[in-house]
Amino acid sequence: MSSELPDSAAYPPTGAGGSTSGPSRRTVIATGVTVGGVVVTGATFLAGAEEATAAGPSPSSRVSLTVNGTRRTVTVDNRTSLLDLLREHLHLTGSKKGCNAGACGACTVLVDGQRVNSCLTLAVRLEGAEVTTIEGLAKGDRLHPLQQAFVDEDAFQCGYCTPGQIMSGVGCIQEGHTGSPEEIREYMSGNICRCGCYVKIVRAVEQTAARN
């Protein structure tokens, strides 16, 4: 038995002049696109484009701050994070973009001596602030004591979290939260090391604090 359909079943019937009784498949595809069950027409896209044009560019502001001892003035979109200001505008790429949600600590820097997640900090709110990044710790070829301790203790593997770990460690020492390994772990808990170097990181912070 043949499984082929007869011509009358394969195509919808046509009326006079060969036209179909309803809109053709080609017409439906040409006039609308279904997105999530909703038909979006070309007119909708045009209206959206006109609204975006009418809204104009995003508001921006001029901000001046001191980064690693150097006064910097830049104009940025008001939504720009401190992390993106550092990486994209000032080309200081030592601070890493890990989760971009304040959960991993890879972007940690010091603002006026305090540890902050730069991915969650708006740049425009830092007018006049002093920012220190991993690039600002060393004095020429001389590493910061905690940087040297990380090398001596082999407190890193892939190194991606290391800038944030070191900046958080510096803040931890300055805050005086280094009374015991347990205290260091508690106050460094916002920094994640996916390589699992926590024991050596704690040791590096502990030894640096002891030398101070």
Coordinates of C-alpha atoms in Angstrom, one line a residue:
M1 CA 0.0 0.0 0.0
S2 CA 1.4 3.4 -0.9
S3 CA 1.9 5.9 1.9
E4 CA 1.8 8.9 -0.4
L5 CA -1.0 11.4 0.0
P6 CA -3.1 12.4 -3.0
D7 CA -2.6 15.8 -4.4
S8 CA -5.9 17.0 -2.9
A9 CA -4.7 16.2 0.6
A10 CA -1.1 17.6 0.2
Y11 CA -2.2 21.1 -0.5
P12 CA -5.2 23.2 0.7
P13 CA -7.9 23.8 -1.8
T14 CA -7.8 26.9 -3.9
G15 CA -10.7 29.1 -5.0
A16 CA -11.2 31.0 -8.1
G17 CA -8.1 32.4 -9.6
G18 CA -5.9 30.0 -7.7
S19 CA -5.9 32.0 -4.5
T20 CA -6.3 30.3 -1.1
S21 CA -9.2 31.0 1.2
G22 CA -6.9 32.5 3.9
P23 CA -3.5 34.0 4.3
S24 CA -0.7 31.9 2.9
R25 CA 2.2 30.5 5.0
R26 CA 4.6 32.9 3.2
T27 CA 2.4 35.9 4.2
V28 CA 2.3 34.9 7.9
I29 CA 6.1 34.5 8.0
A30 CA 6.7 37.8 6.3
T31 CA 4.4 39.8 8.5
G32 CA 5.2 38.5 12.0
V33 CA 7.6 36.5 14.1
T34 CA 6.5 34.4 17.0
V35 CA 8.6 34.9 20.2
G36 CA 7.6 33.0 23.3
G37 CA 4.1 32.5 21.9
V38 CA 3.6 36.2 21.1
V39 CA 3.5 37.5 17.5
V40 CA 5.9 40.4 17.1
T41 CA 5.4 42.3 13.9
G42 CA 7.8 44.5 12.0
A43 CA 5.8 47.5 13.3
T44 CA 6.6 46.5 16.8
F45 CA 10.3 46.4 16.1
L46 CA 10.1 49.8 14.4
A47 CA 8.3 51.3 17.4
G48 CA 10.9 49.9 19.7
A49 CA 13.7 51.5 17.7
E50 CA 12.0 54.8 17.6
E51 CA 11.6 54.8 21.4
A52 CA 15.3 53.9 21.9
T53 CA 16.2 56.8 19.6
A54 CA 13.9 59.2 21.4
A55 CA 15.3 58.2 24.8
G56 CA 18.8 59.3 23.7
P57 CA 22.2 58.3 25.1
S58 CA 22.5 57.0 28.6
P59 CA 23.4 59.8 31.2
S60 CA 27.1 60.1 32.0
S61 CA 29.1 62.0 34.6
R62 CA 32.6 63.2 35.1
V63 CA 34.4 61.8 38.0
S64 CA 37.8 62.5 39.5
L65 CA 39.5 60.1 41.8
T66 CA 43.0 59.0 42.8
V67 CA 44.1 55.6 41.6
N68 CA 47.3 54.2 42.9
G69 CA 48.5 57.7 43.8
T70 CA 47.7 59.3 40.5
R71 CA 44.8 61.6 40.0
R72 CA 42.5 60.5 37.2
T73 CA 39.5 62.2 35.7
V74 CA 37.2 60.3 33.3
T75 CA 33.7 60.7 31.9
V76 CA 31.7 57.5 32.3
D77 CA 28.1 56.2 31.9
N78 CA 26.4 56.5 35.3
R79 CA 25.9 52.8 35.4
T80 CA 29.7 52.0 35.1
S81 CA 31.1 49.9 38.0
L82 CA 34.4 50.7 39.5
L83 CA 35.7 47.4 38.1
D84 CA 34.8 48.4 34.6
L85 CA 36.3 51.9 35.1
L86 CA 39.6 50.3 36.2
R87 CA 39.7 47.6 33.5
E88 CA 38.1 49.3 30.5
H89 CA 38.9 53.0 31.0
L90 CA 42.2 53.0 32.9
H91 CA 43.5 49.7 31.6
L92 CA 44.3 48.4 35.1
T93 CA 43.4 44.7 34.4
G94 CA 44.9 43.2 37.6
S95 CA 41.5 43.4 39.3
K96 CA 39.6 40.4 37.8
K97 CA 36.0 40.1 36.8
G98 CA 34.9 36.8 38.2
C99 CA 31.2 36.5 39.1
N100 CA 30.4 40.2 38.5
A101 CA 27.9 39.8 41.3
G102 CA 30.0 40.4 44.5
A103 CA 30.2 36.7 45.4
C104 CA 33.8 35.7 44.6
G105 CA 36.0 38.6 45.7
A106 CA 38.2 38.5 42.6
C107 CA 37.6 42.2 42.0
T108 CA 38.5 43.3 45.6
V109 CA 40.2 46.7 45.8
L110 CA 40.7 49.3 48.6
V111 CA 38.7 52.5 48.5
D112 CA 39.9 55.0 51.1
G113 CA 41.6 52.0 52.8
Q114 CA 38.5 49.8 53.0
R115 CA 37.9 46.6 51.1
V116 CA 35.2 46.8 48.5
N117 CA 33.9 44.6 45.7
S118 CA 34.6 46.9 42.8
C119 CA 32.0 45.1 40.6
L120 CA 29.2 46.3 42.9
T121 CA 30.6 49.8 43.4
L122 CA 29.4 52.6 41.1
A123 CA 32.3 54.7 39.8
V124 CA 30.3 57.9 39.9
R125 CA 29.9 57.7 43.7
L126 CA 33.6 57.8 44.2
E127 CA 34.3 61.5 43.5
G128 CA 37.5 62.4 45.4
A129 CA 38.1 58.8 46.6
E130 CA 41.5 57.1 46.9
V131 CA 41.5 53.7 45.2
T132 CA 44.3 51.1 45.5
T133 CA 44.5 48.2 43.2
I134 CA 46.9 45.3 43.0
E135 CA 49.0 47.3 40.6
G136 CA 49.5 50.0 43.3
L137 CA 51.0 47.7 46.0
A138 CA 54.5 47.2 44.8
K139 CA 57.2 49.9 45.1
G140 CA 58.9 49.6 41.8
D141 CA 60.5 46.1 41.7
R142 CA 59.9 45.6 45.4
L143 CA 56.8 43.6 46.1
H144 CA 54.5 44.4 48.9
P145 CA 55.2 42.1 51.9
L146 CA 52.0 40.2 51.3
Q147 CA 52.7 39.7 47.7
Q148 CA 56.1 38.3 48.6
A149 CA 54.5 36.1 51.2
F150 CA 52.1 34.7 48.5
V151 CA 55.2 33.8 46.5
D152 CA 57.1 32.3 49.4
E153 CA 54.1 30.2 50.6
D154 CA 53.1 29.2 47.1
A155 CA 49.6 30.5 47.9
F156 CA 48.2 30.4 44.4
Q157 CA 47.8 28.1 41.4
C158 CA 45.9 29.5 38.5
G159 CA 46.3 33.0 39.9
Y160 CA 42.9 34.3 38.8
C161 CA 41.7 35.1 42.3
T162 CA 45.1 36.1 43.6
P163 CA 44.8 39.9 43.1
G164 CA 41.6 40.0 45.0
Q165 CA 42.9 37.6 47.7
I166 CA 46.0 39.9 48.2
M167 CA 44.0 43.1 48.3
S168 CA 41.5 41.5 50.8
G169 CA 44.5 40.3 52.9
V170 CA 46.0 43.7 53.0
G171 CA 42.7 45.1 54.2
C172 CA 42.3 42.3 56.7
I173 CA 45.8 43.2 58.2
Q174 CA 45.0 46.9 58.3
E175 CA 41.7 46.2 60.1
G176 CA 43.5 44.1 62.7
H177 CA 41.6 40.9 62.0
T178 CA 44.6 38.6 62.1
G179 CA 44.5 37.4 65.7
S180 CA 44.3 33.8 64.7
P181 CA 44.0 31.6 61.6
E182 CA 40.3 31.2 62.4
E183 CA 39.8 35.0 62.5
I184 CA 41.7 35.4 59.2
R185 CA 39.5 32.7 57.6
E186 CA 36.4 34.5 58.8
Y187 CA 37.4 37.9 57.5
M188 CA 38.7 36.5 54.2
S189 CA 35.6 34.3 53.6
G190 CA 34.3 36.6 50.9
N191 CA 37.2 35.6 48.7
I192 CA 36.8 32.3 46.8
C193 CA 39.8 30.3 45.6
R194 CA 38.6 27.6 43.2
C195 CA 42.1 25.9 43.3
G196 CA 41.7 25.4 47.1
C197 CA 44.8 27.2 48.3
Y198 CA 43.1 28.5 51.5
V199 CA 45.6 27.0 53.9
K200 CA 48.6 28.7 52.2
I201 CA 46.7 32.0 51.8
V202 CA 45.9 32.1 55.5
R203 CA 49.5 31.3 56.3
A204 CA 50.7 34.1 54.0
V205 CA 48.4 36.7 55.7
E206 CA 49.3 35.4 59.1
Q207 CA 53.0 35.7 58.6
T208 CA 52.8 39.1 57.0
A209 CA 50.7 40.4 59.9
A210 CA 53.2 39.0 62.3
R211 CA 56.1 40.9 60.6
N212 CA 54.1 44.1 60.9

